GROMACS .gro file of C-alpha atoms in nm:
model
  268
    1UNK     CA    1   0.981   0.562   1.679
    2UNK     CA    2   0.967   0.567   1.320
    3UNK     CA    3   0.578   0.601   1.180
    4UNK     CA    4   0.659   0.488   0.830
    5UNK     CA    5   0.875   0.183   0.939
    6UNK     CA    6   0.703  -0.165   0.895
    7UNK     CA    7   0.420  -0.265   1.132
    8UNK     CA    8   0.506  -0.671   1.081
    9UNK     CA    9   0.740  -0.892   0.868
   10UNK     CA   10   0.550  -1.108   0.617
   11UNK     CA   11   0.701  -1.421   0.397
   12UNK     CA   12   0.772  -1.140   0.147
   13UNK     CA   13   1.014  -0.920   0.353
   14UNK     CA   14   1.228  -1.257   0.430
   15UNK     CA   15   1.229  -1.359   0.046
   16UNK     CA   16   1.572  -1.272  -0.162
   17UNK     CA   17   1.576  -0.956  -0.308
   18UNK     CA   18   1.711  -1.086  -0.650
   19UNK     CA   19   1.391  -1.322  -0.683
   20UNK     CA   20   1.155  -1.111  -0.585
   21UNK     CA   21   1.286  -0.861  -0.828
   22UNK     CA   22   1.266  -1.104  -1.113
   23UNK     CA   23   0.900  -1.251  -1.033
   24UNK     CA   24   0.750  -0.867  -1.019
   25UNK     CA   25   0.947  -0.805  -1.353
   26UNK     CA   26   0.744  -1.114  -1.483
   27UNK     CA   27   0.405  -0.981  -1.366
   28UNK     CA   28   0.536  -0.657  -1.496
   29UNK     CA   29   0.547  -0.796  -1.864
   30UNK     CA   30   0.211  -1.000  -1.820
   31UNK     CA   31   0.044  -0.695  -1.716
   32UNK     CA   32   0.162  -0.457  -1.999
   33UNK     CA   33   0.024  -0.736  -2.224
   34UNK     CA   34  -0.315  -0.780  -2.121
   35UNK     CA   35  -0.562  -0.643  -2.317
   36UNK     CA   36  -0.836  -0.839  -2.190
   37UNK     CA   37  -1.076  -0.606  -1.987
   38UNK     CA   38  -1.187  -0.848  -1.747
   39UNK     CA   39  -0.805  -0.994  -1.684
   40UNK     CA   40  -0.693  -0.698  -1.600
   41UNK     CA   41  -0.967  -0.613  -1.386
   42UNK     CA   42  -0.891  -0.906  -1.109
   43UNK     CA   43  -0.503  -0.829  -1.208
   44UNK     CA   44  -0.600  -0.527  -1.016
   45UNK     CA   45  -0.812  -0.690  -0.740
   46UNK     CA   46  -0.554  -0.973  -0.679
   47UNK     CA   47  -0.256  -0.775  -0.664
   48UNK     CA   48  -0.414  -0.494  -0.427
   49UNK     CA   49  -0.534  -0.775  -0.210
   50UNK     CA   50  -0.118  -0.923  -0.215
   51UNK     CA   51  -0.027  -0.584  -0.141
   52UNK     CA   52  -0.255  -0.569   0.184
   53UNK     CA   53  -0.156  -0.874   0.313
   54UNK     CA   54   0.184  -0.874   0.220
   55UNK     CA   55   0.354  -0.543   0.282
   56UNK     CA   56   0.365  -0.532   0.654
   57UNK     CA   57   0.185  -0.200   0.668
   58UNK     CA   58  -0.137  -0.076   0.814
   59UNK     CA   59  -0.441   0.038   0.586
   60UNK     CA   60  -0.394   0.408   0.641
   61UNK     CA   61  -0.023   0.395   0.520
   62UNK     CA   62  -0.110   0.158   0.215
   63UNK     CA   63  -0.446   0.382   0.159
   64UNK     CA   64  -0.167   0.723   0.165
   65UNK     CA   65   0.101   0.546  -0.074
   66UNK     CA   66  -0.158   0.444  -0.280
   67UNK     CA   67  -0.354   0.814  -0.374
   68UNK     CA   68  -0.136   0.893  -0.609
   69UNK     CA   69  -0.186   0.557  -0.839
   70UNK     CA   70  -0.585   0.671  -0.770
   71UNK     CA   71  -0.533   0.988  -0.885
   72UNK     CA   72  -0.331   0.849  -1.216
   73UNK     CA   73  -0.618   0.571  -1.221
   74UNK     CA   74  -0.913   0.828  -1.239
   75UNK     CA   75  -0.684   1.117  -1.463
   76UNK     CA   76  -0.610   0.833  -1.722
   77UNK     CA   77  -0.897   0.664  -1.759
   78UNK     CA   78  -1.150   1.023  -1.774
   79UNK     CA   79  -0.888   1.121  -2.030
   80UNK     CA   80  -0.942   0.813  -2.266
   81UNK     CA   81  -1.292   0.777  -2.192
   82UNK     CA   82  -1.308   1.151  -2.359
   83UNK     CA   83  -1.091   1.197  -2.586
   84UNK     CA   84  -1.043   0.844  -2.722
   85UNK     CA   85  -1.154   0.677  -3.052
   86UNK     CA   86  -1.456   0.524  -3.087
   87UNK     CA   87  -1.771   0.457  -3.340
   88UNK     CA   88  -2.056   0.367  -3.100
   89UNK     CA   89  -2.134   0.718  -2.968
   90UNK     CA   90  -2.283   0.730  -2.540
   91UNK     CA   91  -2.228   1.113  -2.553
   92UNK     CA   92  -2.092   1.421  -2.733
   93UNK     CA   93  -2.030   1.806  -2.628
   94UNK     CA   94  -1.779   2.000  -2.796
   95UNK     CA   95  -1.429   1.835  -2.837
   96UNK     CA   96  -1.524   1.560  -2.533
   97UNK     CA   97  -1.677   1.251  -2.678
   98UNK     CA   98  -1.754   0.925  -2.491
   99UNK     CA   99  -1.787   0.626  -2.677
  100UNK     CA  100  -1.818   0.221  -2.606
  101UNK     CA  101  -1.454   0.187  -2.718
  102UNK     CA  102  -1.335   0.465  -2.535
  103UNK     CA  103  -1.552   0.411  -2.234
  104UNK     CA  104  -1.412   0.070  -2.208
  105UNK     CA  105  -1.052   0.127  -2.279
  106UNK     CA  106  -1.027   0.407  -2.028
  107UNK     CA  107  -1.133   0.169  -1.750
  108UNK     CA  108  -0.865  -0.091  -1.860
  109UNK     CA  109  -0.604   0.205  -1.871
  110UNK     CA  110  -0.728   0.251  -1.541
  111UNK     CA  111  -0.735  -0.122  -1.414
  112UNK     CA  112  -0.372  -0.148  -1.579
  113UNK     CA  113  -0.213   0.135  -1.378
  114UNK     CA  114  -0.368   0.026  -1.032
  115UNK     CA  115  -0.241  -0.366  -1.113
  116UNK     CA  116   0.150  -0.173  -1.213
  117UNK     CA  117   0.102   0.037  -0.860
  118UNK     CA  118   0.015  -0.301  -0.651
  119UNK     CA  119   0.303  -0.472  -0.813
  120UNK     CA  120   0.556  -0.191  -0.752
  121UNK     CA  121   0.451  -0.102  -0.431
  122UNK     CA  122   0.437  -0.476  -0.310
  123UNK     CA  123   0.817  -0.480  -0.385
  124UNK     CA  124   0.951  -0.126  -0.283
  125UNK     CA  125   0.766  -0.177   0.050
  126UNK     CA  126   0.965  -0.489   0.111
  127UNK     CA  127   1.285  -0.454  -0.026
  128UNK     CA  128   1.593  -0.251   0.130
  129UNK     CA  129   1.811  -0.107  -0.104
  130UNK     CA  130   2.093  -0.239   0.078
  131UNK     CA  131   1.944  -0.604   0.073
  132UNK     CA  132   1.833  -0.524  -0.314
  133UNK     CA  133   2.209  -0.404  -0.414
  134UNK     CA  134   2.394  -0.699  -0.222
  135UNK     CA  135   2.175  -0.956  -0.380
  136UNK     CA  136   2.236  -0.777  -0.727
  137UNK     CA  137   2.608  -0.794  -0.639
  138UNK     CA  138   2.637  -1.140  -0.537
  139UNK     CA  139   2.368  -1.347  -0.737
  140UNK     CA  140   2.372  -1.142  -1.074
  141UNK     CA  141   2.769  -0.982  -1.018
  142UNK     CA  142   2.675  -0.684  -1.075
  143UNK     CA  143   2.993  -0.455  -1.024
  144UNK     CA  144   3.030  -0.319  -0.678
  145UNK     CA  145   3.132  -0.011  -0.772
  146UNK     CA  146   2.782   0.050  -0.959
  147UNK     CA  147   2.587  -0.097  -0.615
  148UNK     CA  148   2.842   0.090  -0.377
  149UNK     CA  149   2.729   0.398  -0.603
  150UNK     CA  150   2.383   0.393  -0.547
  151UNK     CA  151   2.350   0.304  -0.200
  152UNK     CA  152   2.602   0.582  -0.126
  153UNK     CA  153   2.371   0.848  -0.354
  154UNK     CA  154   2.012   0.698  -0.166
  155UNK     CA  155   2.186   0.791   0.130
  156UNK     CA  156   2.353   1.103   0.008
  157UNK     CA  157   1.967   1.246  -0.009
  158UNK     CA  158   1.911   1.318   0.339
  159UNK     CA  159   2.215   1.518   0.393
  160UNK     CA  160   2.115   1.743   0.129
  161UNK     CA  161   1.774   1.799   0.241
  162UNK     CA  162   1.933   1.845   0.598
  163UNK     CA  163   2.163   2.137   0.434
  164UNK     CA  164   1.828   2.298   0.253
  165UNK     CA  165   1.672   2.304   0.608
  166UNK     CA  166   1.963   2.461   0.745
  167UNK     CA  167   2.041   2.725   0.461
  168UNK     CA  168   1.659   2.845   0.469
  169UNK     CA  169   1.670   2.905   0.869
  170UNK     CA  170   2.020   3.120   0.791
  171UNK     CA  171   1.832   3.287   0.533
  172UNK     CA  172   1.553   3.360   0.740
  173UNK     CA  173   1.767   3.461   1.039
  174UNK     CA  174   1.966   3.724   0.818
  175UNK     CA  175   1.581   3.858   0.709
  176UNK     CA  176   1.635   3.751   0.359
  177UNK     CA  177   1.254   3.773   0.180
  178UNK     CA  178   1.290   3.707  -0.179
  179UNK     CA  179   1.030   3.907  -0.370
  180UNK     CA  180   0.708   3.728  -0.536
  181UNK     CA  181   0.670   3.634  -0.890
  182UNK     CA  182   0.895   3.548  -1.110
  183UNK     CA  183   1.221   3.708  -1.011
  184UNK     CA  184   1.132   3.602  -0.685
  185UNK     CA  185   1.174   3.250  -0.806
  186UNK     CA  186   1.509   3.361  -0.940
  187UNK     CA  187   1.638   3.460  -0.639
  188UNK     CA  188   1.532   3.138  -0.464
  189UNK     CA  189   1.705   2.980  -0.724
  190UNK     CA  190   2.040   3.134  -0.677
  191UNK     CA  191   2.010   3.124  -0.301
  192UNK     CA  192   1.972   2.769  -0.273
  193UNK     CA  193   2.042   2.565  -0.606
  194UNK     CA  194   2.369   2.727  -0.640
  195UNK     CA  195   2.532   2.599  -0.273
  196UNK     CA  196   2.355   2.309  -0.235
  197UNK     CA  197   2.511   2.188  -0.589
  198UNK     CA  198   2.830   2.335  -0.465
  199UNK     CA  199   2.818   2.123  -0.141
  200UNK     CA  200   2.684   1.784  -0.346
  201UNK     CA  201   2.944   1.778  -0.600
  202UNK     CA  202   3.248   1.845  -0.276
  203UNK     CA  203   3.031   1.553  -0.111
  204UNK     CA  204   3.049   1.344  -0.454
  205UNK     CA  205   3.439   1.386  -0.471
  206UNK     CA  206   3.479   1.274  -0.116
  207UNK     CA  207   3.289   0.929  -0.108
  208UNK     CA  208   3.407   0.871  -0.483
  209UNK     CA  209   3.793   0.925  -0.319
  210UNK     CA  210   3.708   0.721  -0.080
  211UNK     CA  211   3.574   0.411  -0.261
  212UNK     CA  212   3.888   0.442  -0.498
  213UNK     CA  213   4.114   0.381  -0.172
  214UNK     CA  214   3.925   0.101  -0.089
  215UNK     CA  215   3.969  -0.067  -0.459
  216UNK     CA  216   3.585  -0.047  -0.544
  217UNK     CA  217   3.685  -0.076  -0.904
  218UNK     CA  218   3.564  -0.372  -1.141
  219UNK     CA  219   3.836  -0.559  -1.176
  220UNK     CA  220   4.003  -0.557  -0.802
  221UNK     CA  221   3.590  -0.579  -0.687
  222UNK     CA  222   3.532  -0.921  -0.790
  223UNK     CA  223   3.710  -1.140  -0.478
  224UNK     CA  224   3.555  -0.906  -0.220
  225UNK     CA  225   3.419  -1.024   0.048
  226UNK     CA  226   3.089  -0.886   0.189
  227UNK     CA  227   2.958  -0.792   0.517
  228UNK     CA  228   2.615  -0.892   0.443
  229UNK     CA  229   2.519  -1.251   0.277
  230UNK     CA  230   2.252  -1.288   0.072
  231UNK     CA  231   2.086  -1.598   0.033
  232UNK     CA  232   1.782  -1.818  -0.089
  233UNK     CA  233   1.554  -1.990   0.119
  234UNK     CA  234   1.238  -2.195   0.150
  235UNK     CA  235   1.058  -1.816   0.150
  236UNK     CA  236   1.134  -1.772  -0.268
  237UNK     CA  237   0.995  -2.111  -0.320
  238UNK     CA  238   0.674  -2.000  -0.141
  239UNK     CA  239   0.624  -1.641  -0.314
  240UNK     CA  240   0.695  -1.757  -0.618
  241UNK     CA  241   0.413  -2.017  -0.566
  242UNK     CA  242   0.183  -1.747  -0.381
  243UNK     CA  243   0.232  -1.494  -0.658
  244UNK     CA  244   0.202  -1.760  -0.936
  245UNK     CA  245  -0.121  -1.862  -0.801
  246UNK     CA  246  -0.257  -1.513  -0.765
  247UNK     CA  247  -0.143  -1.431  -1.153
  248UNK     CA  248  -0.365  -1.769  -1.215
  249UNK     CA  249  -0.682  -1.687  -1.003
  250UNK     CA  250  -0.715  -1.370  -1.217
  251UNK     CA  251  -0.714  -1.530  -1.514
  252UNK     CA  252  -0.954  -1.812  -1.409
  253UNK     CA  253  -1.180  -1.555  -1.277
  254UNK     CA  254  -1.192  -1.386  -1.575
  255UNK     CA  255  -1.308  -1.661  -1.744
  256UNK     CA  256  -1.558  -1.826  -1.491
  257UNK     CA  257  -1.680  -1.484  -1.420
  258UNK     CA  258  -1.639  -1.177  -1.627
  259UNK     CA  259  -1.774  -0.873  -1.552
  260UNK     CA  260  -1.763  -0.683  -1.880
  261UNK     CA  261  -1.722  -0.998  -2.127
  262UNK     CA  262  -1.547  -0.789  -2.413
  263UNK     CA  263  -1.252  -0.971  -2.452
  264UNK     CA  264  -0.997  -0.729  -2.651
  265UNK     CA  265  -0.990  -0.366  -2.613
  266UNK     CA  266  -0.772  -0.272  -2.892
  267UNK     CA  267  -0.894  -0.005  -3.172
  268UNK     CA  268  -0.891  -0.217  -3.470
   0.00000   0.00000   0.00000
């Protein structure tokens, strides 16, 4: 049983690939050009609610994937609040200085990296990479050579972890204890880097043989058939309403109820 797999399938696991991709690169660029405190403030609160109902995951997985954003979220925005411009003074000691300006364009630093976190992770925990790269091959023709490429390097990655497990328990059967410090990192460095680059780039010249027998070249690529068909379906229509609607309700929030009511955050 696989703890990280999926715990249900939601309208946004059936919708394509290609158009989901395109819609979160949308919210993508209205997010990076908000500067409205409060906007971006239910940004955040919309798209984290989206995420929970829409990635097919329990809390405690969402809560896990989603420490690091917190820890960017509360890094960032302490940074700005302290170090950033600002004329209305709150509080001064030594080189950290909190100001109005700063104090309020910290938490929209903040507000702006948990909204980019809900968007990203309501895509990567829906997508396949196979699904993603077939779509991309067959809606937007992207060369298969480039898709074949990258699904065969995402899969690539477990073998080589596999081969670092294996080369540490030979190490530590032959009673090989690398000293501490610094030359100690050295010799880790020379014990492992060395053959597991050695082993990736034999690895690299085998599947890149192999997808030159099988014509996965640009030009002979382009009548290929494929094993898996990707298609649209009534699903797009509905995300692209659902996520339309949920950009909307944060701006009409904003207005009917802002919770800061600064409007711009920019240091003019």
């Amino acid at each position: 049983m696989n703890v990280w797999g999926q715990d249900r399938i939601t309208w946004l696991h059936k919708a394509n690939p290609v158009v989901k991709l395109g819609i979160l690169l949308l919210l993508f660029t209205m997010t990076v050009l908000t500067h409205n405190l409060d906007f971006i403030m239910y940004q955040a609160a919309v798209f984290t609610v989206c995420l929970v109902l829409l990635c097919g995951l329990k809390l405690w997985k969402i809560g896990l994937f989603s420490l690091p954003f917190l820890i960017a979220f509360v890094s960032s925005a302490s940074t700005m609040m302290l170090f950033g411009k600002g004329e209305t003074i709150w509080w001064e000691w030594g080189l950290f200085k909190v100001s109005e300006e700063s104090f309020y364009r910290g938490l929209h630093l903040g507000f702006k990296g948990i909204a980019f976190a809900a968007e990203g992770l309501l895509f990567v925990t829906t997508t396949s990479s196979v699904a993603l790269f077939y779509g991309l091959m067959q809606k937007l023709k992207l060369a298969p050579k480039f898709a074949y490429s990258f699904m065969a390097s995402i899969r690539l990655l477990p073998m080589v972890w596999e081969e670092f497990l294996i080369r540490r328990q030979a190490l530590q059967v032959r009673g090989m204890r690398p000293v501490k410090g610094i030359r100690g990192l050295a010799e880790r460095a020379n014990m492992f880097a060395v053959p597991l680059l050695a082993q990736s780039i034999r690895r690299a010249h085998r599947v890149a043989a192999a997808m030159e027998a099988k014509q996965f070249d640009g030009d002979q690529g382009k009548g290929r058939t494929f094993f898996y068909e990707s298609r649209y379906s009534r699903y797009d229509l509905v995300i692209m309403l659902l996520l339309a609607a949920a950009a909307g309700a944060a701006y009409l929030f904003s207005i009917w109820a802002p919770g800061f009511g600064i409007g711009d955050v920019r240091f003019n």
